[in-house]
mmCIF file of C-alpha atoms in Angstrom:
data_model
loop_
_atom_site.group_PDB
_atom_site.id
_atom_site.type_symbol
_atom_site.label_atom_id
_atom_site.label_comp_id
_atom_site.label_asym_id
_atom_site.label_seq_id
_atom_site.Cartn_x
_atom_site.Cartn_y
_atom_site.Cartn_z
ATOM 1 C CA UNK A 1 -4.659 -21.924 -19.602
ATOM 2 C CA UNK A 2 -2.518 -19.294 -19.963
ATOM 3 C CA UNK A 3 0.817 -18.875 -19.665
ATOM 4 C CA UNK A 4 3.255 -16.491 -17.590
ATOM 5 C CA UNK A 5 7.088 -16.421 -18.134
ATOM 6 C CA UNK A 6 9.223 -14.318 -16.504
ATOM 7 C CA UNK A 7 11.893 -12.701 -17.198
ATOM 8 C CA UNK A 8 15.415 -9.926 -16.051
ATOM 9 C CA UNK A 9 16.593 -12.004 -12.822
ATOM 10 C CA UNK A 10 20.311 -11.968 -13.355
ATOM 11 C CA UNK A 11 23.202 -11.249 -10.286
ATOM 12 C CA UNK A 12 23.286 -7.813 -9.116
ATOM 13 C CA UNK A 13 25.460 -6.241 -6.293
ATOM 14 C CA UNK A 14 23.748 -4.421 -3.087
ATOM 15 C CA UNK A 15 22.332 -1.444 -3.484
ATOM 16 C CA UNK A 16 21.660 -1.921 -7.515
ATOM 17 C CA UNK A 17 18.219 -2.292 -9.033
ATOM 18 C CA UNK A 18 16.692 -4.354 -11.106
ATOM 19 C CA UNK A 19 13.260 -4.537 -13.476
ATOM 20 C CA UNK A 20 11.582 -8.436 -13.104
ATOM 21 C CA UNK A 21 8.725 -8.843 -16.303
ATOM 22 C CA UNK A 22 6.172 -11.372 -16.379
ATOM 23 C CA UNK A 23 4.757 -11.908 -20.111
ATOM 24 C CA UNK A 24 1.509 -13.428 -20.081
ATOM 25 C CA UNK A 25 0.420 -15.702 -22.990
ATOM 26 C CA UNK A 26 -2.860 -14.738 -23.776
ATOM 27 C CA UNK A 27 -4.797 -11.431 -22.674
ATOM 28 C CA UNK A 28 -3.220 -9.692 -19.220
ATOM 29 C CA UNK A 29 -7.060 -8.928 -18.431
ATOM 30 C CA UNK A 30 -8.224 -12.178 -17.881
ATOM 31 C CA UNK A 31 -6.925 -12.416 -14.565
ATOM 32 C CA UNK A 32 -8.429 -9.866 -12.000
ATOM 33 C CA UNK A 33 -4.863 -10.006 -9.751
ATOM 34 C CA UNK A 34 -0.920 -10.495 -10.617
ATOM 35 C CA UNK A 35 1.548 -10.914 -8.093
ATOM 36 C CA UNK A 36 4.654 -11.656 -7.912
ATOM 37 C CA UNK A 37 6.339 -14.355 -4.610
ATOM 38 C CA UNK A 38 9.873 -15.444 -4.086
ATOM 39 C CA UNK A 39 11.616 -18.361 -2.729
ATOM 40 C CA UNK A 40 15.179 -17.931 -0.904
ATOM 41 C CA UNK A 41 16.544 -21.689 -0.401
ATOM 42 C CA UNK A 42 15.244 -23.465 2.324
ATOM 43 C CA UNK A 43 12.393 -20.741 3.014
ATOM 44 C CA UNK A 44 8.905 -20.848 2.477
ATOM 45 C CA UNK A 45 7.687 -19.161 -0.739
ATOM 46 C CA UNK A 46 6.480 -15.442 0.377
ATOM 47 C CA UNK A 47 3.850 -12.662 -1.329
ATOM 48 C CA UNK A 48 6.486 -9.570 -2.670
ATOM 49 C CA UNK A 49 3.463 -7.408 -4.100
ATOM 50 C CA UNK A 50 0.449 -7.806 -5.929
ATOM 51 C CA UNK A 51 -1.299 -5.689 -8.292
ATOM 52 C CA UNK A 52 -5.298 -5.275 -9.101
ATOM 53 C CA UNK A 53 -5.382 -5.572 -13.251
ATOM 54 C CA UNK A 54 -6.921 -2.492 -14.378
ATOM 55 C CA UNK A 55 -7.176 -0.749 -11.265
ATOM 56 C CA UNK A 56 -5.006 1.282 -8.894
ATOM 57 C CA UNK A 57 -4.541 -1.095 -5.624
ATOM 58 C CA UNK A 58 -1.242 -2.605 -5.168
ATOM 59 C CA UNK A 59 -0.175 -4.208 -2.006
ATOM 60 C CA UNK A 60 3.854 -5.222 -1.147
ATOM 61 C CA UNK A 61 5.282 -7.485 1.808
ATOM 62 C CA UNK A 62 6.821 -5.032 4.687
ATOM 63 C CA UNK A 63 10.085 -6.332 3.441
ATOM 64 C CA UNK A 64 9.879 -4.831 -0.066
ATOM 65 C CA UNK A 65 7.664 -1.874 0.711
ATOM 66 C CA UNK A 66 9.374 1.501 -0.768
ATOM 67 C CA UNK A 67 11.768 -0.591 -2.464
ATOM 68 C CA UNK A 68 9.853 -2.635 -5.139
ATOM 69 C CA UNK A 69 7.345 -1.432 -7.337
ATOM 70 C CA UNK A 70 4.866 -3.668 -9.084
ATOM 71 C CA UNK A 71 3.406 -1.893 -12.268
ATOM 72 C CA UNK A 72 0.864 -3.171 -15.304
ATOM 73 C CA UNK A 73 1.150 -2.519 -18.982
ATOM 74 C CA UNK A 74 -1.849 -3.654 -20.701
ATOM 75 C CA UNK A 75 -0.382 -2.976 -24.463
ATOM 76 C CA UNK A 76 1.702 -5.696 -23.800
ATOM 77 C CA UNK A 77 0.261 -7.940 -21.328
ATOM 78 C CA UNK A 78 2.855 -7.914 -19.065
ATOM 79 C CA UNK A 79 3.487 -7.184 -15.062
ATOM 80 C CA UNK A 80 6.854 -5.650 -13.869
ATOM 81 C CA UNK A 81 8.551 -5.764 -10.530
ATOM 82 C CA UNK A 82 10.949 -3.099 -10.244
ATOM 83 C CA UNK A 83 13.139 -3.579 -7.253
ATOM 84 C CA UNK A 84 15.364 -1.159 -6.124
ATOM 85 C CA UNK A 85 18.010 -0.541 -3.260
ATOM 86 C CA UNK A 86 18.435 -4.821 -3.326
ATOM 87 C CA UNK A 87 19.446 -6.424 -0.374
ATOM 88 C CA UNK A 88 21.729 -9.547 0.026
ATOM 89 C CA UNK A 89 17.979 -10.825 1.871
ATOM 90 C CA UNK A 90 16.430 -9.900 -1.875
ATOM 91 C CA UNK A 91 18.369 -13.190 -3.683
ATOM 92 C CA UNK A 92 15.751 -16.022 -4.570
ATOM 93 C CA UNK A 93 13.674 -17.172 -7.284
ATOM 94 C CA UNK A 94 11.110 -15.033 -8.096
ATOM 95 C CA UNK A 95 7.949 -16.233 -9.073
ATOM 96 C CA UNK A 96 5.079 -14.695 -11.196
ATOM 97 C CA UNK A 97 1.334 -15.359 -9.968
ATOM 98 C CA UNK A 98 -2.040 -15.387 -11.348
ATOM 99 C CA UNK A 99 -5.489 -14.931 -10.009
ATOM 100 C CA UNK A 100 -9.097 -14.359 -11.831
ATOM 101 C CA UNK A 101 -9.871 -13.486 -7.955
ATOM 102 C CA UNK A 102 -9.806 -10.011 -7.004
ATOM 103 C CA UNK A 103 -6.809 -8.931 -4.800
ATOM 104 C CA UNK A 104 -7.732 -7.988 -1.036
ATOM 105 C CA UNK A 105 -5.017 -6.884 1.226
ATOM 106 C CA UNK A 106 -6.092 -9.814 3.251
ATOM 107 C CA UNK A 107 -5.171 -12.360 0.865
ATOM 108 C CA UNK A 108 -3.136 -11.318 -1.886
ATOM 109 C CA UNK A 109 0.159 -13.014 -0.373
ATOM 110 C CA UNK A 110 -1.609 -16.143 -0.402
ATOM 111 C CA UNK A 111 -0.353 -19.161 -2.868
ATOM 112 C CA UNK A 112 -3.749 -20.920 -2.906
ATOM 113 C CA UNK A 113 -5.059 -17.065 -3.679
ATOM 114 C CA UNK A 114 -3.267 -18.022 -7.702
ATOM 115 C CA UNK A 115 -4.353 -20.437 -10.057
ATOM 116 C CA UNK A 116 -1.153 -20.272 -12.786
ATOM 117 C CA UNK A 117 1.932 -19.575 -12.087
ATOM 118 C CA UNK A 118 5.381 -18.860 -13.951
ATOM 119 C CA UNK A 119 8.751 -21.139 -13.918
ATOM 120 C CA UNK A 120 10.598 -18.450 -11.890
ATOM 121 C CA UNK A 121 13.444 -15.945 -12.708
ATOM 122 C CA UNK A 122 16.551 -15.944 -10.589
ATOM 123 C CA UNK A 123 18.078 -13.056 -8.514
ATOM 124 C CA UNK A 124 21.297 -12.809 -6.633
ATOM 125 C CA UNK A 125 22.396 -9.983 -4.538
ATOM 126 C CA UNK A 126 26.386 -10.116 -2.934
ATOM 127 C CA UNK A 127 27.616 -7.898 -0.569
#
């Protein structure tokens, strides 16, 4: 089993930006999907975006969309979230995903959609 550490959550005042990785152990194209979900305390762990590996489709949460962009980078078999114009509503742990499913927009926000998942990287946004 591989596996996926994150990385680049640190505190960040509104408005800033900031560029989440996810390292995966072995080779980034043995999983078919890569997302990325976050958990604010005492809220249920959402789907942020998710990104087909070695294709074009990438799907984001209306929260994030045009804000967040989830990218791939194969030489290096890592996924990036990079989340701009952060909201105090951004702050939680931020978890990185894997799936050997492919991604479908009716699914990819799914938990039980990911098979390994990474220890989490946290964010905080003041005011």
């Amino acid at each position: 089993q591989d596996q996926l550490v994150e990385s680049g959550g640190t505190a960040v005042q509104a408005g800033g930006s900031l560029r989440l990785s996810c390292v995966v152990s072995g080779y980034l194209f043995s999983y078919t999907c890569m997302a990325w979900f976050r958990q604010a305390p005492g809220k249920e762990r959402e789907g942020v975006a998710a990104a087909y590996i070695g294709g074009s489709s990438t799907y984001y949460s209306d929260s994030v969309k045009g804000r967040f962009t989830i990218s791939q980078d194969n030489d290096n078999n890592a996924v990036y979230l990079q989340m701009n114009g952060l909201k105090p509503e951004d702050a939680a742990m931020y978890y990185c995903a894997a799936s050997r499913l492919r991604c479908l927009s009716t699914s990819w926000y799914r938990q039980d959609e990911y098979t390994d998942w990474g220890q989490g990287t946290q964010v905080t946004v003041s005011s």
